[in-house]
Each structure stands twice: as structure tokens, then as C-alpha cells.
Coordinates of C-alpha atoms in Angstrom, one line a residue:
Chain A
M151 CA -8.2 7.7 -12.0
L152 CA -5.0 6.4 -10.4
K153 CA -2.1 8.9 -10.2
S154 CA 1.5 8.2 -11.0
R155 CA 3.5 7.7 -7.9
I156 CA 6.8 9.1 -6.8
I157 CA 8.7 6.9 -4.3
P158 CA 11.9 8.1 -2.6
C159 CA 14.1 5.2 -1.5
L160 CA 16.5 5.1 1.4
D161 CA 19.4 2.6 1.8
V162 CA 19.6 1.7 5.5
D163 CA 22.6 0.0 7.1
K164 CA 22.4 -1.0 10.7
G165 CA 19.6 1.4 11.2
R166 CA 21.4 4.4 9.6
V167 CA 20.9 5.9 6.2
V168 CA 23.8 5.5 3.9
K169 CA 24.8 7.2 0.6
G170 CA 24.9 10.5 2.4
V171 CA 21.6 12.1 2.8
N172 CA 22.1 15.8 2.9
F173 CA 19.1 17.7 4.1
L174 CA 19.5 21.1 5.7
D175 CA 17.9 21.7 9.1
L176 CA 17.9 18.1 10.0
Q177 CA 19.1 17.3 13.5
D178 CA 20.2 13.8 12.6
A179 CA 20.6 13.3 8.9
G180 CA 21.4 9.6 9.3
D181 CA 18.1 8.8 11.0
P182 CA 15.7 7.1 8.5
V183 CA 12.7 8.1 10.6
E184 CA 13.6 11.8 10.5
I185 CA 14.1 11.6 6.7
A186 CA 10.9 9.6 6.3
K187 CA 9.0 12.4 8.1
I188 CA 10.3 15.0 5.7
Y189 CA 9.3 13.0 2.7
D190 CA 5.9 12.5 4.3
L191 CA 5.5 16.3 4.7
Q192 CA 6.6 16.8 1.1
G193 CA 3.9 14.5 -0.1
A194 CA 5.8 11.4 -1.2
D195 CA 3.3 8.8 -2.4
E196 CA 5.2 5.9 -0.8
L197 CA 8.5 5.3 0.9
C198 CA 10.9 2.5 0.3
F199 CA 13.6 1.3 2.7
L200 CA 16.2 -1.0 1.4
D201 CA 18.0 -2.7 4.2
I202 CA 21.6 -3.4 3.2
T203 CA 22.8 -4.6 6.6
A204 CA 25.1 -7.4 5.9
S205 CA 25.7 -8.9 9.3
H206 CA 23.1 -11.3 10.6
E207 CA 23.2 -10.0 14.2
D208 CA 22.4 -6.4 13.2
R209 CA 19.5 -7.3 10.9
G210 CA 17.0 -6.9 13.7
I211 CA 17.6 -3.1 13.9
I212 CA 15.4 -2.5 10.8
F213 CA 12.2 -3.6 12.6
D214 CA 12.4 -0.8 15.1
I215 CA 13.0 1.7 12.3
I216 CA 9.9 0.5 10.5
T217 CA 7.8 0.6 13.6
R218 CA 8.9 4.2 14.4
T219 CA 8.3 5.3 10.8
A220 CA 4.9 3.7 10.6
E221 CA 3.9 5.5 13.8
Q222 CA 4.6 8.9 12.4
C223 CA 4.1 8.6 8.6
F224 CA 0.6 7.7 7.4
M225 CA 1.7 6.6 4.0
P226 CA 2.6 3.2 2.4
L227 CA 6.0 1.8 3.3
T228 CA 7.8 -0.9 1.3
V229 CA 10.8 -2.6 2.8
G230 CA 13.3 -4.8 1.0
G231 CA 16.7 -6.3 1.4
G232 CA 17.6 -9.8 2.6
V233 CA 14.0 -11.0 2.6
R234 CA 14.4 -14.8 2.4
T235 CA 11.8 -16.5 4.5
I236 CA 8.1 -16.4 5.3
E237 CA 9.1 -15.4 8.8
D238 CA 11.2 -12.5 7.5
I239 CA 8.0 -11.2 5.7
R240 CA 5.8 -11.7 8.7
K241 CA 8.1 -9.8 11.0
L242 CA 8.4 -6.9 8.5
L243 CA 4.6 -6.7 8.1
L244 CA 4.1 -6.8 11.8
S245 CA 6.6 -4.1 12.3
G246 CA 4.6 -1.8 10.1
A247 CA 5.7 -2.4 6.5
D248 CA 2.8 -2.4 4.0
K249 CA 4.8 -4.2 1.3
V250 CA 7.8 -6.4 1.3
S251 CA 10.2 -6.5 -1.7
I252 CA 11.7 -9.9 -2.6
N253 CA 14.8 -10.0 -4.7
T254 CA 17.4 -12.8 -4.6
A255 CA 15.1 -15.3 -2.9
A256 CA 12.6 -15.0 -5.8
I257 CA 15.4 -15.8 -8.3
N258 CA 16.7 -18.7 -6.2
N259 CA 13.2 -20.1 -5.5
P260 CA 10.4 -18.6 -7.6
L261 CA 7.8 -20.7 -5.6
F262 CA 8.8 -18.6 -2.5
V263 CA 6.9 -15.7 -4.1
K264 CA 3.8 -17.9 -4.6
E265 CA 4.0 -19.1 -1.0
A266 CA 4.3 -15.5 0.2
A267 CA 1.5 -14.2 -1.9
D268 CA -0.8 -17.1 -0.8
K269 CA 0.0 -16.4 2.8
F270 CA 0.0 -12.6 3.0
G271 CA -1.9 -11.6 -0.2
S272 CA -0.5 -10.2 -3.5
Q273 CA -1.0 -6.7 -2.3
C274 CA 2.0 -6.8 -0.1
I275 CA 4.4 -8.8 -2.3
V276 CA 6.8 -6.8 -4.5
V277 CA 9.3 -8.6 -6.6
A278 CA 12.5 -6.6 -7.2
L279 CA 14.3 -7.4 -10.4
D280 CA 17.7 -6.1 -11.4
A281 CA 18.4 -6.3 -15.1
K282 CA 21.2 -5.6 -17.6
K283 CA 20.8 -5.2 -21.4
E284 CA 22.5 -7.9 -23.3
N285 CA 24.9 -6.7 -26.0
K286 CA 25.9 -10.1 -27.1
K287 CA 23.1 -12.6 -27.4
Y288 CA 22.9 -14.7 -24.3
G289 CA 20.2 -17.3 -25.2
N290 CA 17.0 -15.4 -25.9
C291 CA 17.6 -12.7 -23.3
R292 CA 17.2 -9.1 -24.2
W293 CA 17.6 -8.0 -20.6
E294 CA 19.1 -10.5 -18.2
I295 CA 18.4 -10.7 -14.5
Y296 CA 21.5 -10.1 -12.3
T297 CA 21.8 -10.6 -8.5
H298 CA 24.2 -9.3 -5.9
G299 CA 24.3 -5.7 -7.1
G300 CA 24.9 -6.7 -10.7
R301 CA 27.8 -9.1 -10.0
N302 CA 26.1 -12.4 -10.7
R303 CA 24.3 -13.2 -13.9
T304 CA 21.4 -15.6 -13.9
G305 CA 20.7 -16.4 -17.5
L306 CA 17.1 -15.4 -16.9
D307 CA 15.2 -13.1 -19.2
V308 CA 13.7 -10.4 -17.0
I309 CA 10.4 -10.1 -18.9
Q310 CA 9.7 -13.8 -19.0
F311 CA 10.6 -14.1 -15.3
A312 CA 8.4 -11.2 -14.4
K313 CA 5.5 -12.9 -16.2
K314 CA 6.1 -16.0 -14.1
M315 CA 6.1 -13.8 -10.9
V316 CA 2.7 -12.4 -11.9
E317 CA 1.4 -15.9 -12.3
Y318 CA 2.8 -16.7 -8.8
G319 CA 0.9 -13.8 -7.3
A320 CA 3.4 -10.9 -7.1
G321 CA 1.5 -7.6 -6.7
E322 CA 4.1 -5.3 -8.1
I323 CA 7.4 -5.3 -10.0
L324 CA 10.3 -3.1 -8.9
L325 CA 12.5 -2.9 -11.9
T326 CA 16.0 -1.6 -11.7
S327 CA 18.3 -1.2 -14.7
M328 CA 21.8 -2.1 -13.6
D329 CA 23.2 -0.4 -16.6
K330 CA 21.7 2.9 -15.5
D331 CA 21.8 2.6 -11.7
G332 CA 24.1 5.3 -10.3
T333 CA 24.7 7.0 -13.6
R334 CA 22.2 9.8 -13.2
S335 CA 21.6 9.5 -17.0
G336 CA 17.9 8.5 -16.8
F337 CA 15.9 5.3 -16.6
D338 CA 16.3 2.6 -19.2
V339 CA 13.0 3.5 -20.7
D340 CA 13.0 0.7 -23.3
L341 CA 13.3 -1.8 -20.5
T342 CA 10.7 -0.1 -18.4
N343 CA 8.3 0.1 -21.4
E344 CA 8.9 -3.5 -22.3
M345 CA 8.0 -4.6 -18.8
S346 CA 5.0 -2.3 -18.3
T347 CA 3.4 -3.4 -21.5
N348 CA 4.0 -7.1 -20.8
V349 CA 2.8 -7.5 -17.2
T350 CA -0.7 -6.9 -15.8
I351 CA 0.6 -5.6 -12.4
P352 CA 2.0 -2.2 -11.6
V353 CA 5.7 -1.5 -12.4
I354 CA 8.0 0.7 -10.5
A355 CA 10.9 2.1 -12.6
S356 CA 14.2 2.4 -10.8
G357 CA 17.9 3.2 -11.6
G358 CA 19.5 6.2 -13.2
V359 CA 17.4 9.2 -12.2
G360 CA 19.5 12.4 -12.4
N361 CA 16.8 15.1 -12.9
L362 CA 13.1 15.7 -13.2
V363 CA 13.0 15.1 -17.0
H364 CA 14.1 11.6 -16.3
L365 CA 11.3 11.0 -13.8
A366 CA 8.7 12.2 -16.3
A367 CA 10.2 10.0 -19.0
G368 CA 9.8 6.9 -16.8
I369 CA 6.1 7.5 -16.8
I370 CA 5.5 8.9 -20.3
D371 CA 7.9 6.8 -22.3
G372 CA 8.5 3.9 -19.9
K373 CA 4.8 3.6 -19.1
A374 CA 5.7 2.9 -15.5
D375 CA 3.1 3.2 -12.7
A376 CA 5.6 4.6 -10.3
V377 CA 9.1 6.0 -10.3
L378 CA 11.6 5.4 -7.6
A379 CA 14.6 7.7 -6.9
A380 CA 17.1 8.2 -4.2
S381 CA 19.9 10.8 -4.7
I382 CA 18.0 13.6 -6.4
F383 CA 15.8 13.9 -3.3
H384 CA 18.3 13.0 -0.7
F385 CA 20.7 15.8 -1.6
G386 CA 17.9 18.3 -1.6
E387 CA 18.3 19.1 -5.3
Y388 CA 14.6 18.8 -5.7
T389 CA 11.8 18.4 -3.2
I390 CA 9.1 15.8 -3.9
L391 CA 6.7 18.7 -4.4
E392 CA 8.9 20.2 -7.1
A393 CA 9.1 16.9 -8.8
K394 CA 5.4 16.5 -8.7
E395 CA 4.7 20.0 -10.0
Y396 CA 7.1 19.4 -12.9
M397 CA 5.5 16.1 -13.8
R398 CA 2.0 17.6 -13.6
N399 CA 3.1 20.3 -16.0
Q400 CA 4.2 17.6 -18.4
G401 CA 0.6 16.3 -18.4
I402 CA 1.2 13.4 -16.0
K403 CA -1.6 12.7 -13.5
I404 CA -0.1 13.5 -10.1
R405 CA -1.4 13.7 -6.6
I406 CA -0.8 17.0 -4.9
D407 CA -3.0 17.1 -1.8
Chain B
M89 CA -14.7 8.5 28.0
E90 CA -15.5 6.8 24.7
K91 CA -13.6 3.7 23.8
I92 CA -12.6 2.9 20.2
G93 CA -11.8 -0.7 19.7
I94 CA -9.6 -1.9 16.8
I95 CA -10.1 -5.6 16.2
D96 CA -7.0 -7.7 16.0
F97 CA -7.6 -11.1 14.5
G98 CA -4.1 -11.8 13.3
S99 CA -4.4 -10.2 9.9
G100 CA -1.1 -8.3 9.5
N101 CA -0.3 -4.9 10.8
L102 CA -2.6 -3.0 13.1
H103 CA 0.0 -0.6 14.3
S104 CA -0.6 2.2 11.8
V105 CA -4.3 2.0 12.2
L106 CA -3.9 2.3 16.0
K107 CA -1.4 5.2 15.6
A108 CA -3.6 7.1 13.1
F109 CA -6.7 6.8 15.4
E110 CA -4.6 7.8 18.5
L111 CA -3.3 10.9 16.7
V112 CA -6.8 12.0 15.6
A113 CA -8.3 11.1 19.0
S114 CA -5.6 13.2 20.8
K115 CA -6.7 16.3 18.8
S116 CA -10.4 15.9 19.5
N117 CA -12.1 17.8 22.3
K118 CA -14.1 14.8 23.3
G119 CA -12.1 12.2 25.3
F120 CA -11.3 9.0 23.5
K121 CA -9.2 6.0 24.3
V122 CA -8.2 3.8 21.5
E123 CA -7.5 0.1 22.1
I124 CA -6.6 -3.1 20.3
V125 CA -9.3 -5.7 20.9
Q126 CA -8.4 -9.4 20.7
N127 CA -11.5 -11.1 22.2
S128 CA -15.2 -10.7 22.4
D129 CA -15.2 -9.7 26.1
D130 CA -13.0 -6.6 25.4
L131 CA -15.3 -5.7 22.5
L132 CA -18.4 -5.3 24.7
D133 CA -17.6 -1.9 26.1
C134 CA -16.3 -0.4 22.8
D135 CA -18.4 2.6 21.8
R136 CA -17.0 2.5 18.3
I137 CA -15.6 -0.5 16.5
V138 CA -13.0 -0.6 13.7
L139 CA -12.3 -3.7 11.7
P140 CA -9.1 -3.5 9.6
G141 CA -8.2 -6.4 7.3
V142 CA -5.5 -7.3 4.8
G143 CA -4.9 -10.5 2.9
S144 CA -7.6 -12.6 1.4
F145 CA -11.4 -12.6 2.2
A146 CA -11.3 -16.2 3.2
D147 CA -8.3 -15.9 5.5
C148 CA -9.7 -12.8 7.2
K149 CA -13.1 -14.6 7.8
A150 CA -11.3 -17.6 9.2
G151 CA -9.2 -15.4 11.4
L152 CA -12.3 -13.8 12.9
E153 CA -14.0 -17.2 13.3
K154 CA -11.1 -18.5 15.4
I155 CA -11.9 -16.0 18.1
D156 CA -14.6 -17.3 20.4
C157 CA -18.0 -15.6 19.9
L158 CA -16.4 -12.6 18.1
I159 CA -18.7 -12.6 15.1
Q160 CA -21.8 -13.1 17.3
S161 CA -20.7 -10.2 19.5
L162 CA -20.1 -8.0 16.5
N163 CA -23.6 -8.8 15.2
D164 CA -25.1 -7.9 18.5
L165 CA -23.2 -4.7 19.1
V166 CA -23.3 -3.4 15.5
V167 CA -26.5 -4.7 14.1
N168 CA -28.7 -4.8 17.2
K169 CA -27.2 -2.1 19.4
G170 CA -26.1 0.3 16.6
R171 CA -22.6 1.1 17.7
P172 CA -20.7 3.0 15.0
F173 CA -18.6 0.6 12.9
L174 CA -15.9 1.1 10.4
G175 CA -14.6 -1.7 8.1
I176 CA -11.3 -1.0 6.3
C177 CA -10.2 -2.8 3.1
V178 CA -11.0 -6.5 3.6
G179 CA -12.7 -5.3 6.8
M180 CA -15.2 -3.6 4.5
Q181 CA -15.5 -6.5 2.0
L182 CA -16.5 -8.8 4.9
L183 CA -19.7 -6.8 5.3
A184 CA -20.9 -8.3 2.0
D185 CA -23.1 -11.4 1.6
Q186 CA -20.2 -13.3 0.1
G187 CA -16.7 -13.1 -1.3
L188 CA -15.4 -14.9 -4.3
E189 CA -11.7 -14.7 -3.6
N190 CA -10.2 -18.2 -4.1
N191 CA -13.5 -19.9 -3.2
L192 CA -16.9 -18.7 -2.1
T193 CA -16.9 -17.5 1.5
K194 CA -19.9 -16.1 3.3
G195 CA -19.5 -12.6 4.7
F196 CA -21.4 -10.9 7.5
G197 CA -24.3 -10.0 5.2
W198 CA -24.6 -6.5 6.7
I199 CA -24.6 -4.7 3.4
E200 CA -26.0 -6.6 0.5
G201 CA -23.6 -7.4 -2.3
S202 CA -20.8 -9.6 -3.4
V203 CA -17.0 -9.2 -3.5
E204 CA -15.6 -10.2 -6.9
L205 CA -12.4 -9.9 -8.9
I206 CA -12.0 -6.7 -10.8
N207 CA -12.2 -7.5 -14.5
L208 CA -10.8 -4.8 -16.8
K209 CA -10.9 -4.6 -20.6
S210 CA -7.9 -2.3 -20.7
K211 CA -4.5 -3.6 -21.4
I212 CA -2.9 -0.5 -19.9
L213 CA -4.6 -0.3 -16.5
K214 CA -3.2 -2.7 -13.9
I215 CA -4.6 -5.0 -11.2
P216 CA -4.2 -4.7 -8.2
H217 CA -5.8 -1.3 -8.2
M218 CA -2.8 0.1 -6.4
G219 CA -2.0 3.7 -5.5
W220 CA -3.7 7.0 -5.0
N221 CA -7.1 7.7 -6.5
T222 CA -9.8 10.3 -6.0
L223 CA -13.3 9.7 -4.5
H224 CA -16.5 10.7 -6.3
I225 CA -19.6 11.3 -4.3
E226 CA -22.6 9.1 -5.2
N227 CA -24.7 9.7 -2.0
N228 CA -23.9 12.3 0.5
H229 CA -23.0 11.2 4.1
K230 CA -21.8 12.7 7.3
I231 CA -18.5 10.7 7.0
I232 CA -17.4 13.0 4.1
K233 CA -18.6 16.2 5.7
N234 CA -16.2 19.2 5.0
I235 CA -13.9 17.1 3.0
D236 CA -12.8 18.1 -0.5
L237 CA -13.5 15.2 -2.8
G238 CA -14.1 14.7 -6.5
E239 CA -11.7 15.0 -9.5
N240 CA -9.7 17.8 -8.0
G241 CA -10.1 16.7 -4.4
L242 CA -8.0 14.8 -1.9
H243 CA -6.7 11.3 -2.7
A244 CA -7.0 7.9 -0.9
Y245 CA -4.5 5.1 -1.0
F246 CA -5.8 1.8 -2.4
V247 CA -4.4 -1.6 -2.9
H248 CA -6.9 -4.4 -3.8
S249 CA -7.9 -6.7 -6.7
Y250 CA -11.5 -7.4 -5.6
N251 CA -14.4 -5.0 -5.7
F252 CA -17.6 -4.8 -3.6
Y253 CA -20.5 -5.0 -6.0
L254 CA -23.4 -3.5 -4.1
K255 CA -27.0 -4.7 -4.6
K256 CA -28.4 -1.4 -3.5
E257 CA -27.4 2.0 -4.9
E258 CA -28.4 3.7 -1.6
N259 CA -25.4 2.0 0.2
L260 CA -22.9 3.6 -2.1
I261 CA -21.1 6.7 -0.7
T262 CA -18.2 7.1 -3.1
T263 CA -16.7 5.5 -6.2
S264 CA -13.2 5.6 -7.6
N265 CA -12.6 5.2 -11.3
H266 CA -10.2 2.6 -12.7
E267 CA -11.9 2.0 -16.1
I268 CA -14.9 1.0 -14.1
N269 CA -16.3 2.8 -11.1
L270 CA -15.0 0.8 -8.1
T271 CA -16.8 0.9 -4.8
S272 CA -14.6 3.0 -2.5
M273 CA -16.9 3.9 0.4
I274 CA -20.2 2.3 1.5
A275 CA -22.6 2.9 4.4
R276 CA -25.8 1.6 6.0
D277 CA -27.2 3.0 9.2
N278 CA -24.3 2.9 11.8
I279 CA -22.0 1.0 9.5
I280 CA -19.3 2.4 7.2
G281 CA -16.8 0.7 4.9
M282 CA -13.7 2.1 3.2
Q283 CA -12.0 0.1 0.5
F284 CA -8.9 2.2 0.7
H285 CA -6.6 2.6 3.7
P286 CA -7.4 5.8 5.7
E287 CA -4.4 5.1 7.9
K288 CA -2.2 5.3 4.9
S289 CA -4.0 8.2 3.1
Q290 CA -2.2 11.1 4.8
K291 CA -4.4 14.2 4.9
L292 CA -7.6 12.6 3.6
G293 CA -7.3 9.6 5.8
L294 CA -6.9 11.6 9.0
K295 CA -9.9 13.7 8.1
L296 CA -12.1 10.7 7.5
I297 CA -11.0 9.1 10.8
N298 CA -11.8 12.3 12.5
N299 CA -15.3 12.3 10.9
F300 CA -15.8 8.7 12.0
I301 CA -15.0 9.3 15.6
E302 CA -17.2 12.4 15.7
W303 CA -20.0 10.7 13.9
S304 CA -23.4 10.2 15.5
P305 CA -25.4 7.9 13.2

């Protein structure tokens, strides 16, 4: 049977890792390729790069990073951030990305996801959705989609929208709780569970991991197919292997090759 | 020096397939050169042929058909001349008689069977069958020699929604369970197919690539 996946995620700005990765014994701790190699050795199940480069002229740098990573790490690589056109996707895939994650462009034009899935296949189209729990009723939303790092609300219910994305051919949902992101207080497991039980494609839980208990809860309570985390791995608090051994001890099916 | 040709018909990324083969070839005692092949002329002197493929069955078939005489050359080299061949993902599915993705598309017909959507009863298990799964041996084969497989063995990385339903049990090398037993590795004579991505399967992938380049059918 399929194993639950652990996916470390790196934020990359102009080809450099941001949010301070802090590995010992690393010659260049800002080089995404060096860090990718470490995660590869530790047995990460996939890698995720989020390109946060703002300026248009610097956006090309990510392609070289992907190529160099794919040359050395024989594991799946997802790249997101600023994916807006079919040409963006083509270039990322040709550089060596296995999957491309679409966020704002999917919200602005849901049919873009259909076009992308028709063109490149559902297997490489991830739709990334950022959601916040509604305290006051806003229409029928329970969790509303936000864009621009949680600044802009959309009025869209994340579960309903995700179902539409499945219909349009998305292969996977990367679900981030904006309430939890950066808090290190654990996933929004209710949101994750609601999503996982309502869509037929795999769901990656994201946002809020502070320790290994949180990772396990994303799978056990949230019913996620994969868990994504950044800081707990970057700062060397836990290795991927430690996380996997912990999860396996909790009865989760995990790959340790 | 043996030449390993990786066929490029415009279906996405070949880079990691090339790099994985180069890495394995560089560690072998035999001399290998690994090359990307984009036309039927360059295919002729390939001692081993690799056909990767991502996307849909129909798109991949159309991509191959666009290259002059490529499918004819493949037929000649693989079926008539017996050169070792490896199909990966859709590159494996194309070996079937037909694929039913979007519409009915004829395959190479090298290994009898049909490629059809995976249909699960479970409401918990997801499609695509995406992630790491183990391989269970149905028929032994040199391609899996000295590799630790089964429930507690090494894992392969999968991402697909369609399954190769074989006509003949004898062509089945391994299955991978996802409610049903999916076809994960197949073989016939000098032909091998892998549904998963060896170039993305870390330890297991590199071992299988090594067995393929060392293999004498």
C-alpha cells in the first residue's frame, strides 16, 4: 500500500533559500541544491520549492536551481510560486520539476487548471489553496480561500472550490491553513480532514507544524496523504528520518528505505 | 562501448532519466554512453532503448508518431532484433494493445493487454495512485535480481491514474497494492515496462536501472 509522505518545503528568493535554513556542516546554507541533497539523503519522500522571487527579471533563476536539483536528487520535485501561464508550467517541467503548484492563477481563472491538466496531465498539476476559518458567517463558507499570503479574501469556500479543481483535472491539493501557518501549533486538522474526506485526489497538509506530534496528527486525524513542513526540518530540530521513525511508531505507514 | 538511447518525443522532462542513467552507467565496469535520441537514425545504433513518457496515452502516442519512422524503427530494433527495451510510466503503457485514456488509442501491441482507468470502491484511497509503494513479486525476473522487494522491501515512486490490465499472467513481474493489485512491472522477452518512475525512486530506482543496463535477455 501507499505510504504517507513527508515533504520538506524550501522558500526560494532569487535562487537563495530564505527563512534561514540552519544546517550544520553545510558549506553554503543558502543554496537550495545543497539543502535538497541533504533532504534526499535523509529520505524525504518529495521536495517542494516555493519561488517567492518578486521581481520579474529575477524569476528565471529558479530554472537553473531546479535543473541542478533534478540532476542530483532522484526524487519527486514540486515547484510553485508565480505560476500563471502554460508557458510557465512548460518551462518548469522542462527544467526538471515533476509537479507544478498553481495558486493565485487557479483562483483568478479556474479554467487555467483544466487547460494545464489537459496539456500536461493531472499527475503534474497541484492546486495550492490557502484557507482561513470563518468565525463570522461569510456566505456559506466554513473555510474561505485567501490569496496574497492571507491578505486578500476571495469569498470562495475552499472545499467547494477544491471539488471544482478535481473536476478540472487537478492531481493533488496542497492545503495551507493561514490561521496556523507560522504558529508552530499544529495543522488545522479539522480543515485537513474535511478536505481529505471530500476530494478524491491526494491532499497535502501544510501550515503550523511545530513538532513531530503535529506531523502525525496531520495523517491520523487530518487523513492527509502527505504532510509538508519547513522550519522543523530546516533548523535541524528533527531530521526527516527522525520524523519518519516517530510516525512509524505511531502506526503510520511510512517508507524508510 | 554500449550505447543507451533515451527517446525524446517532446513529452516533458527527460533530464532526470538521463542523469539517473548516467550516474548508474558511470559506476558500471562495462563502458556505456547514454544519449538522448530524437530521430529514428540516431536510434539505429542504440544497444539499449529507454522510452520514458508522462502525460496522456494519446498525447504520447501522437508525439511518437510525429517523428518520422520512429515507431517502425522501434518495432524493428526491439521486436525483430531483440535489443533490450525499457518503457517507463506511459512509456510502459504504450506497449499495450490499446489505451482508453480520453479516447481509444492503439498502442504498440508488444505486450497483450489494455490500459484503463483505475476504478476503486474505497472512498478513502485516492486516484491518482500517487506516492511510494512496495512491489510484490508475481513472476521472478533478472531485472529484480538482488533487490529487496515485498511488503518490507524498497519502495518505488508512482503517479498514475490508469492501469495496465495484462492478458497474460506470464508477463507480470510485480504488482503494487492500492485496494486492487496494480500492474507495476511487466516483461516479455527483451522488453521491460515499469509503471513507476525509477529515475525518481531513489535507492530502488538506481538498482533497477543498474539491473537493466547489465541485463542480457
